[in-house]
Coordinates of C-alpha atoms in Angstrom, one line a residue:
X1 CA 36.0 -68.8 -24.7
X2 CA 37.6 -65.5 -25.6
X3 CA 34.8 -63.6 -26.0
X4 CA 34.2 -65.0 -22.5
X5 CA 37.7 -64.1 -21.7
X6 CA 36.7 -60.7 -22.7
X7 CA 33.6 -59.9 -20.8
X8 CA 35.9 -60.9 -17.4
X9 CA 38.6 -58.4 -18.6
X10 CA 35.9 -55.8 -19.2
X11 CA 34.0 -56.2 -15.8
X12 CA 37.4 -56.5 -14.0
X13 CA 38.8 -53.0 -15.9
X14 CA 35.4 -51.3 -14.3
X15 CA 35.7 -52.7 -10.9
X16 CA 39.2 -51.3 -10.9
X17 CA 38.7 -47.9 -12.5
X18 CA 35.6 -47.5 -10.1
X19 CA 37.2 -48.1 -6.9
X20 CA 40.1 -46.3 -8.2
X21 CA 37.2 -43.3 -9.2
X22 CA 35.6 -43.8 -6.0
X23 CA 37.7 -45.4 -3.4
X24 CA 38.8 -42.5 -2.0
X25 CA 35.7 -40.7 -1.6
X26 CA 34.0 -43.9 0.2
X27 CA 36.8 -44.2 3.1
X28 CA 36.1 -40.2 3.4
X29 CA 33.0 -40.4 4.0
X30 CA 33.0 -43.5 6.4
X31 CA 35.9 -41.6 8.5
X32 CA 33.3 -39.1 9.3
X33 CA 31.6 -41.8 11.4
X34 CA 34.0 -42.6 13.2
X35 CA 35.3 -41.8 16.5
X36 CA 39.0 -41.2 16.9
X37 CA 40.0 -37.5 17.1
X38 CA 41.9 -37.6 13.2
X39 CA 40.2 -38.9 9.9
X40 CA 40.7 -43.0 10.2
X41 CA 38.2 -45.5 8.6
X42 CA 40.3 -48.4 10.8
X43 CA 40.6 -49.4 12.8
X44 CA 36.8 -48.7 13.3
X45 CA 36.1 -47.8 16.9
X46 CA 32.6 -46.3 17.7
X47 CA 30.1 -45.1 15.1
X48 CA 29.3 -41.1 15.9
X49 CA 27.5 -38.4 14.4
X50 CA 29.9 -35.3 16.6
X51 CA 31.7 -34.4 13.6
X52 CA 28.7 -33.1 11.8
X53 CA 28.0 -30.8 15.0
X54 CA 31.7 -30.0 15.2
X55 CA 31.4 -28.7 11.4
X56 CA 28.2 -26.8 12.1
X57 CA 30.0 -25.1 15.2
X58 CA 33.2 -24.4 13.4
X59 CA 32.6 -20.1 12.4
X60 CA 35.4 -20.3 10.3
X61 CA 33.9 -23.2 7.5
X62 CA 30.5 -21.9 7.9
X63 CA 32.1 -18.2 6.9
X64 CA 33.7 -19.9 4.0
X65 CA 31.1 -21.7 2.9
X66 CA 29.1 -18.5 2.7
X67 CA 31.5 -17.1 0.8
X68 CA 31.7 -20.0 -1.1
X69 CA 28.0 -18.9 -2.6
X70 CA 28.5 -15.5 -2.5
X71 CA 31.2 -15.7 -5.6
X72 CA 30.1 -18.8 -7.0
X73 CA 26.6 -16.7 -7.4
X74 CA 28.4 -13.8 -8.7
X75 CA 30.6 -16.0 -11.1
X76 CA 27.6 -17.7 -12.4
X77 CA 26.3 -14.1 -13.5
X78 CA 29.0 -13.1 -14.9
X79 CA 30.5 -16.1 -16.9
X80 CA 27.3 -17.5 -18.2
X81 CA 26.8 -14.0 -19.9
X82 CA 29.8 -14.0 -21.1
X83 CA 30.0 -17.1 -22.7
X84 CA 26.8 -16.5 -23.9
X85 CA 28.0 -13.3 -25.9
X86 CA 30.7 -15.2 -27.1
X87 CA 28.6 -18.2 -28.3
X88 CA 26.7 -15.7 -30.0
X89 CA 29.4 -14.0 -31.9
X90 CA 31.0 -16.9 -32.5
X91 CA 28.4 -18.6 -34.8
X92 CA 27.9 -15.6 -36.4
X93 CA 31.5 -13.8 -37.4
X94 CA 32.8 -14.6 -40.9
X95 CA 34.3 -18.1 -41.1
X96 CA 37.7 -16.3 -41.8
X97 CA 38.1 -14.7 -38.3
X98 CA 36.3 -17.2 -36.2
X99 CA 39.1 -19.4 -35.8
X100 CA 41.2 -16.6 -34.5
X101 CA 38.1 -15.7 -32.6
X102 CA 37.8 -19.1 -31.1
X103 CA 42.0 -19.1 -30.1
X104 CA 41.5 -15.4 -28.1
X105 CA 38.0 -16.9 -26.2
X106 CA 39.6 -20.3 -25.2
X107 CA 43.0 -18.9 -24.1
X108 CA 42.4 -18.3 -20.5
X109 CA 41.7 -22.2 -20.0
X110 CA 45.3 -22.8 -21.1
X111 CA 46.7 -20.2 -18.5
X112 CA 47.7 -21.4 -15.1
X113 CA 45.1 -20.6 -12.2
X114 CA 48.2 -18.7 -10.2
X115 CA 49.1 -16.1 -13.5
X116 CA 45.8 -14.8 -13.8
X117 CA 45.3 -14.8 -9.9
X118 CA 48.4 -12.6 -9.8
X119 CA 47.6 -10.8 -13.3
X120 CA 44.0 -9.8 -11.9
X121 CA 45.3 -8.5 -8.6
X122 CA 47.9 -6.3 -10.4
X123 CA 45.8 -4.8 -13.2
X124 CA 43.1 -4.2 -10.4
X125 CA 45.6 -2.6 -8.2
X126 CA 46.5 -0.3 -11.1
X127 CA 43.2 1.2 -12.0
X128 CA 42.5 1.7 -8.5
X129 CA 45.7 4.2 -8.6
X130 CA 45.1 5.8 -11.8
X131 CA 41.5 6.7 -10.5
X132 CA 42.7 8.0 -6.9
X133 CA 40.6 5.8 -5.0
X134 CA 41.2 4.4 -1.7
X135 CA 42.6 0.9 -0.5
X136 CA 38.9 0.6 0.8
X137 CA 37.5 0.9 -2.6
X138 CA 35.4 -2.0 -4.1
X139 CA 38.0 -2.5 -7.1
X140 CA 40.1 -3.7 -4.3
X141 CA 37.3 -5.5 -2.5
X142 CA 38.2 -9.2 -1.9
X143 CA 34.1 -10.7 -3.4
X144 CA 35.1 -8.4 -6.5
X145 CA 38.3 -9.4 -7.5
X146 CA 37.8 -13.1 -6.6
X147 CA 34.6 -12.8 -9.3
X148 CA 36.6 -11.5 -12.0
X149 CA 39.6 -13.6 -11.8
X150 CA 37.5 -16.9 -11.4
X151 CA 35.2 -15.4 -14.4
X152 CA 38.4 -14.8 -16.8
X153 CA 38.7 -18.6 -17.4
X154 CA 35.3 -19.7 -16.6
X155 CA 33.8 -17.9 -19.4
X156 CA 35.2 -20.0 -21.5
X157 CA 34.0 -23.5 -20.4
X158 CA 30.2 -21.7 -20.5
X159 CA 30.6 -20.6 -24.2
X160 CA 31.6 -24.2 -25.1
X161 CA 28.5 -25.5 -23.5
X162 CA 26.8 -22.8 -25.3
X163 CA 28.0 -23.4 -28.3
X164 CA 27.2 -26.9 -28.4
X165 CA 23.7 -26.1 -28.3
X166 CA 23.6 -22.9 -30.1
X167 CA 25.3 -25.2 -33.2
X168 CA 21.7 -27.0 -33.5
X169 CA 19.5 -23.9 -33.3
X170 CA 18.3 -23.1 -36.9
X171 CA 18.7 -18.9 -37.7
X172 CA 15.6 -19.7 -39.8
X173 CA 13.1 -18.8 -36.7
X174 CA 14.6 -15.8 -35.7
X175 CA 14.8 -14.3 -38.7
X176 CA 10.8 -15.5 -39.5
X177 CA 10.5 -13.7 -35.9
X178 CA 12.2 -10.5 -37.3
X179 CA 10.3 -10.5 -40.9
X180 CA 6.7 -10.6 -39.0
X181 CA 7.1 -7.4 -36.8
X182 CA 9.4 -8.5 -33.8
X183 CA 12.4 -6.7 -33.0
X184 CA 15.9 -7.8 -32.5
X185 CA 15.2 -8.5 -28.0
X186 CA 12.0 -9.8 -28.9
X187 CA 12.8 -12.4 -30.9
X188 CA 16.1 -13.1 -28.5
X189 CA 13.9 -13.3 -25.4
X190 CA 11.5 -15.1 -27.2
X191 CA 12.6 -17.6 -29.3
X192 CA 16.8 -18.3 -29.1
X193 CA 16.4 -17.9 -24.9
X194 CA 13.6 -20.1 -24.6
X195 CA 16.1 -22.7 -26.6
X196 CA 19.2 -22.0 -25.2
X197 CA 17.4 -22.4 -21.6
X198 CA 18.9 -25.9 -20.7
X199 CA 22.7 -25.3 -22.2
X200 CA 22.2 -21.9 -19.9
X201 CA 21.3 -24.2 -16.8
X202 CA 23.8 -26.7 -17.3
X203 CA 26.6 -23.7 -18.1
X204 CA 25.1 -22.1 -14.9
X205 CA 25.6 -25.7 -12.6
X206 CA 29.7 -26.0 -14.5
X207 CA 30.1 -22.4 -13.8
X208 CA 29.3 -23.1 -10.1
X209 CA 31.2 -26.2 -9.4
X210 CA 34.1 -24.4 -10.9
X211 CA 33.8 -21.6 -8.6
X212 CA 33.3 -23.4 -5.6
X213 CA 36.7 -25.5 -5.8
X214 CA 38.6 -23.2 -7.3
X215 CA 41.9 -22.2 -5.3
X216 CA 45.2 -21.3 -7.2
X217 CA 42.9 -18.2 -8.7
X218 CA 41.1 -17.3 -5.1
X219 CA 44.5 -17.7 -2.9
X220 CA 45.4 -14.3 -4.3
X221 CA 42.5 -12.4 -4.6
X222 CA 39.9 -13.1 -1.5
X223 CA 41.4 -10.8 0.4
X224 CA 39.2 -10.4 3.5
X225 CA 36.6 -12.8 2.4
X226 CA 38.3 -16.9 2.5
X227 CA 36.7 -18.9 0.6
X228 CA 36.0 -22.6 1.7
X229 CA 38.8 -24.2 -0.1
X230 CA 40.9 -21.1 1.5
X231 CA 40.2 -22.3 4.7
X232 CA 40.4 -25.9 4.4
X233 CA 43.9 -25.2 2.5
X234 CA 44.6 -23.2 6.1
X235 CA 43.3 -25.6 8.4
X236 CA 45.4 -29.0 6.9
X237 CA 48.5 -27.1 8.2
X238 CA 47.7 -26.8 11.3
X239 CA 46.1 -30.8 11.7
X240 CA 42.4 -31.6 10.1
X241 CA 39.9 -33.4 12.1
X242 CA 36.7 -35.9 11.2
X243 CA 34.6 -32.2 11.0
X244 CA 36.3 -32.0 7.4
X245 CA 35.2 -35.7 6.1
X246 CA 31.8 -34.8 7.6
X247 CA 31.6 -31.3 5.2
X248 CA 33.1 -33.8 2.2
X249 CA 30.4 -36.5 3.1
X250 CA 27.7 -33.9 2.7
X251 CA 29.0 -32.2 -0.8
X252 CA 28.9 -36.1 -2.1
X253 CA 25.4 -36.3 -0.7
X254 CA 24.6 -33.3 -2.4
X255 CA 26.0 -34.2 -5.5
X256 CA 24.2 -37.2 -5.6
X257 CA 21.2 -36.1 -4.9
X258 CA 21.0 -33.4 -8.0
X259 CA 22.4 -36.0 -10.3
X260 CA 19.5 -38.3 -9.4
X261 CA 16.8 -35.9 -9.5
X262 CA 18.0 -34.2 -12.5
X263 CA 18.0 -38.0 -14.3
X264 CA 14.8 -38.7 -12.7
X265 CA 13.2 -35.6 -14.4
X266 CA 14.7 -36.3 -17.7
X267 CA 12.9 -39.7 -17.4
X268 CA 10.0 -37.8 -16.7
X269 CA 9.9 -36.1 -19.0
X270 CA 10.8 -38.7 -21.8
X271 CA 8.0 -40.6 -20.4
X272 CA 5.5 -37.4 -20.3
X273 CA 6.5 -37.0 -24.5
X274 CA 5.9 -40.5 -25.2
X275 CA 2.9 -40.3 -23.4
X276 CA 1.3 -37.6 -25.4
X277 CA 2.6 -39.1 -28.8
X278 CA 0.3 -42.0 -27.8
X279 CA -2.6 -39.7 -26.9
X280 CA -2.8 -41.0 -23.6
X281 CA -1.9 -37.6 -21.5
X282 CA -3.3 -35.2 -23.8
X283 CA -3.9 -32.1 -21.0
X284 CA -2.0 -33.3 -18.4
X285 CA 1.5 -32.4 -17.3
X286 CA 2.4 -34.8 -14.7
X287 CA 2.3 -38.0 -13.9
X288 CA 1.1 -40.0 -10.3
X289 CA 4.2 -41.0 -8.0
X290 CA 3.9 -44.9 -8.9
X291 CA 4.2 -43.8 -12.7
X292 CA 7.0 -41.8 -11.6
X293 CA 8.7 -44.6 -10.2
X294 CA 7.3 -47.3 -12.2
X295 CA 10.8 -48.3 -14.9
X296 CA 12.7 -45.3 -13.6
X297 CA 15.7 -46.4 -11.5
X298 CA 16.7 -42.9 -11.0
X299 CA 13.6 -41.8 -9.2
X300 CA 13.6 -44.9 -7.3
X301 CA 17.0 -44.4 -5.9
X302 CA 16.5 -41.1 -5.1
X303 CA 13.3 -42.0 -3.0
X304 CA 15.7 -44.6 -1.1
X305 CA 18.7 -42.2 -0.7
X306 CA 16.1 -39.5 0.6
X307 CA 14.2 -42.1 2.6
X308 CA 18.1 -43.7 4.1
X309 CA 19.0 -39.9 4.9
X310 CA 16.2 -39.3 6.8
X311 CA 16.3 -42.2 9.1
X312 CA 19.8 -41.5 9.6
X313 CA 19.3 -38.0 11.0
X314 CA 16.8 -39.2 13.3
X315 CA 19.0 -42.2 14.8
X316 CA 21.7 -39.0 15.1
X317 CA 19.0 -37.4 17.1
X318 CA 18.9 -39.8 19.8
X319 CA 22.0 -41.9 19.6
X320 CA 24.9 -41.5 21.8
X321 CA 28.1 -43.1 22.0
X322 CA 29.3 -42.0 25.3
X323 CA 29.4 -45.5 26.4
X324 CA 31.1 -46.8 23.6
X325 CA 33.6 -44.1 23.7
X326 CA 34.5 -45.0 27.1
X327 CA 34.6 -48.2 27.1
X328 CA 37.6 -48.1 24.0
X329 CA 39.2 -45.6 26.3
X330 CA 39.4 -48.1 29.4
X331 CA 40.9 -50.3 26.8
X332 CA 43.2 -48.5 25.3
X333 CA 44.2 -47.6 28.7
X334 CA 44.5 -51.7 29.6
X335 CA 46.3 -52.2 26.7
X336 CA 48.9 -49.3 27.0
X337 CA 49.4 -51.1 30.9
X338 CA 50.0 -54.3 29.0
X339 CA 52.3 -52.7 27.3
X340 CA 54.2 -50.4 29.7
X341 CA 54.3 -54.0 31.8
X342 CA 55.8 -56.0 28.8
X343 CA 58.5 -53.2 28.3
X344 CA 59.4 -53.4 32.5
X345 CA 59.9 -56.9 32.0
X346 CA 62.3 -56.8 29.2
X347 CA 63.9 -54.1 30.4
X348 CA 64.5 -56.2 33.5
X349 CA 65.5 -58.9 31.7
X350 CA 68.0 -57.3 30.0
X351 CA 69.4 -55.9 32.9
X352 CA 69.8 -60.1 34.7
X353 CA 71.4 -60.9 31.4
X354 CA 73.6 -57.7 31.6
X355 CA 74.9 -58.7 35.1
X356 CA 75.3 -62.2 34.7
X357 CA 77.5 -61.4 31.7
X358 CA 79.9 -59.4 33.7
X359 CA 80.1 -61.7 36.4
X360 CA 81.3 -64.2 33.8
X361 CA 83.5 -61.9 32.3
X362 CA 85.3 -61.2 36.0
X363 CA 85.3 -64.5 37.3
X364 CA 87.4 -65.5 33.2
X365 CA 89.6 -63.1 34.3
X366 CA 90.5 -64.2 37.6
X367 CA 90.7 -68.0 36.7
X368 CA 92.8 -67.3 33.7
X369 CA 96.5 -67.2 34.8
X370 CA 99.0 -64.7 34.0
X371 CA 101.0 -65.1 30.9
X372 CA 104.8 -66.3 31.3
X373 CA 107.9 -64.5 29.8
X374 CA 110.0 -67.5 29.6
X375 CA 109.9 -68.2 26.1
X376 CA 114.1 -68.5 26.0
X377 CA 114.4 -64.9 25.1
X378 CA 114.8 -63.8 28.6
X379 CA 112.3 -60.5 29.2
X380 CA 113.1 -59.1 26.0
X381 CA 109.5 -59.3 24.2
X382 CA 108.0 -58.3 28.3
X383 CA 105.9 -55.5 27.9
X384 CA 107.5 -53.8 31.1
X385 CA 110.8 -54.3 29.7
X386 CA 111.0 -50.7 28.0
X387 CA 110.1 -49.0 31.8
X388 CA 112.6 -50.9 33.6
X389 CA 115.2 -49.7 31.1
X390 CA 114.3 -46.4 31.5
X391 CA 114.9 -46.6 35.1
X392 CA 118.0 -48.6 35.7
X393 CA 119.3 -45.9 32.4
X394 CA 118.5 -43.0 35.4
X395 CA 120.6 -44.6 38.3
X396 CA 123.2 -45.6 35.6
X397 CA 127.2 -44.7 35.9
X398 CA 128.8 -42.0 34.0
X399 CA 130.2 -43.6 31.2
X400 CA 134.4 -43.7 30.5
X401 CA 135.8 -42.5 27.6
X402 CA 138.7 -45.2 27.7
X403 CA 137.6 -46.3 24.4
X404 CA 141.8 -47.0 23.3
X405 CA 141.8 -42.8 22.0
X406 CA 141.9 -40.7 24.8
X407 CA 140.3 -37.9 25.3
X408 CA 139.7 -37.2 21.7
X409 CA 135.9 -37.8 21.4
X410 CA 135.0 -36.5 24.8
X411 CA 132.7 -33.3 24.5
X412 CA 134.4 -31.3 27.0
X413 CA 137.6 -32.0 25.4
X414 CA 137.1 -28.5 23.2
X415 CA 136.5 -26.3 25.7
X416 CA 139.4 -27.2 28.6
X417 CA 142.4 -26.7 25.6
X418 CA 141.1 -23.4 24.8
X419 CA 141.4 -23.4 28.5
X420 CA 144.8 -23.9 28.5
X421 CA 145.6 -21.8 26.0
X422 CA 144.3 -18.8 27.2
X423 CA 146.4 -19.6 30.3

């Protein structure tokens, strides 16, 4: 039972981390099928193939994807012989000052993307000055400076694939290669490249991939020449459309497609060895495409995917949803009717109710009578009584000032003896 319990767990952990892995890229992908005008997988609506012709229009993507190549290519060059020269030195410096060796090499993988960006486009910038050339100069070249900021880091994960390979090469051939006559390239192009040929492919493909998505590096030094991600970085602020799931849909495609054919050829080749150990294929170097497929799921996947692809850009060549299109617009355009009807209605409603409240509200006021002062106070607590005092105060008498003391508290008493006086 727990080991039961177990397996469930396990199977449920890989669902999750799966669609978790590739969740994301599957609703990409089937947004680029769809019709609405911005990337939606629901709801679904009508299944197109514009947004591939929309990419393949778009100047702008196809100019960064050229660009794209251009320094990936040039990265590739540069970093793989790099990290080859460093792979090289690496396993053969003293033990003492290979550790620090190691540190200095794998440094630029710990630096943020946007430092060496900026620190590539200042040093750059410098030279240029200190050797009087132009701003037009190919030091200050966008391709150029893209290439060797990319390369500063990307060295580095080349000369660990490197180095994992160079660690199982045994020093013993070249240096039979050296003792019968051969000189120092010879035995290099001879022996350690032929070796070091798949960790150089496999460096090359990383070095590529790197390139290609790299953007806190490239947003400071492509100058004239935008890269892809530049431009996709550009485009998302000002809206994206479907065009851009289409261009993701075909890098998956892509992706898949190499990882397939490069498993299928390992099988191959596994297959081809055994093959020969058995004596079976003594002279030949292939196989037939049934023993190619026969107990390799790669290969047969990759005949599927090829065969799916195809049919898929043939249906593209003659499908059209023009109908399909219209006929959500007319109901979209029913619905928002509906809708615009619904809202009169309410709004009409509202309104009655809004009337027939006030008429209540008038018709409480005149029924309800008006309240009586006669609570055996007389008007005191009224609240007109405060007015009417006011203006029966106005018409009032003067008052008398036969209070029992004459004259004596009267205001103008003051002024008429000094009156008298004076006299």
């Amino acid at each position: 039972m727990n080991n039961k319990i177990l397996r469930i767990s396990i199977w449920v952990y890989l669902g999750l981390f799966f669609a978790y892995l590739l969740g994301p890229l599957v609703i990409m992908s089937a947004t680029a099928f769809n019709s609405p005008g911005f990337p939606r997988a629901t709801p679904w609506e009508c299944l197109t193939f514009e947004w591939f012709g929309a990419l393949f229009q778009d100047e702008r993507i196809l100019n960064g994807i050229w660009n794209s190549v251009l320094v990936g290519l040039g990265t590739v060059t540069l970093s793989v012989a790099m990290g080859l020269a460093g792979a090289l030195m690496l396993t053969q410096i003293s033990a003492k000052v290979r550790s620090v060796y190691y540190t200095i090499i794998i440094a630029p993988i710990l630096i943020p993307g946007v430092v060496l960006g900026i620190s590539t486009l200042v040093f750059w910038d410098r030279i240029n000055r200190m050797l009087g050339l132009g701003a037009d100069s190919f030091l200050s070249n966008g391709l150029f400076l893209t290439i060797i900021g990319q390369s500063t880091f990307i060295a580095s994960y080349c000369m660990l694939v490197l180095v994992a390979r160079l660690q199982r090469y045994d020093m013993v051939q070249t240096e039979a290669a050296l003792d019968l006559g051969a000189s120092h390239a010879q035995a290099f192009r001879k022996i350690l490249l032929p070796f070091m040929r798949p960790a150089i492919a496999s460096a090359g493909v990383l070095a590529f991939l790197a390139s290609f998505e790299n953007y806190n590096t490239t947003t400071f030094t492509f100058g004239e020449y935008p890269t892809l991600t530049i431009e996709l970085a550009q485009k998302v602020r000002y809206g994206i459309t479907p065009a851009i799931s289409a261009l993701a849909f075909i890098i998956v495609l892509l992706t898949v497609f190499g990882a397939l054919a490069n498993e299928a050829n390992i099988k191959r080749k596994e297959r081809i060895a055994e093959a020969r150990k058995e004596g079976a294929l003594p002279d030949v170097k292939g196989i037939s495409l049934p023993g190619f497929l026969r107990g390799n799921p790669a290969a047969v996947l990759l005949v599927l995917l090829a065969i799916g692809t195809i049919t898929v850009v043939g249906t593209a060549t003659a499908y059209s949803p023009a109908q399909c299109i219209a006929d959500v617009k007319e109901t979209k355009r029913l619905e928002a009717e509906q809708r615009i009807q619904e809202l009169r209605a309410k709004r009409e409603a509202d309104r009655a109710k809004q009337k027939a409240e006030q008429g209540e509200e008038a018709e409480t006021q005149q029924s309800t009578p008006k309240p009586s002062n006669n609570s055996g106070f007389g008007n005191v607590f009224a609240p007109t009584t405060l007015s009417d005092d006011e203006e029966e105060g106005a018409e009032a008498p003067e008052p008398s000032n036969n209070s029992g003391f004459g004259n004596v508290f009267d205001p103008d008493a003051l002024q008429e003896d000094d009156q008298s006086n004076s006299e």
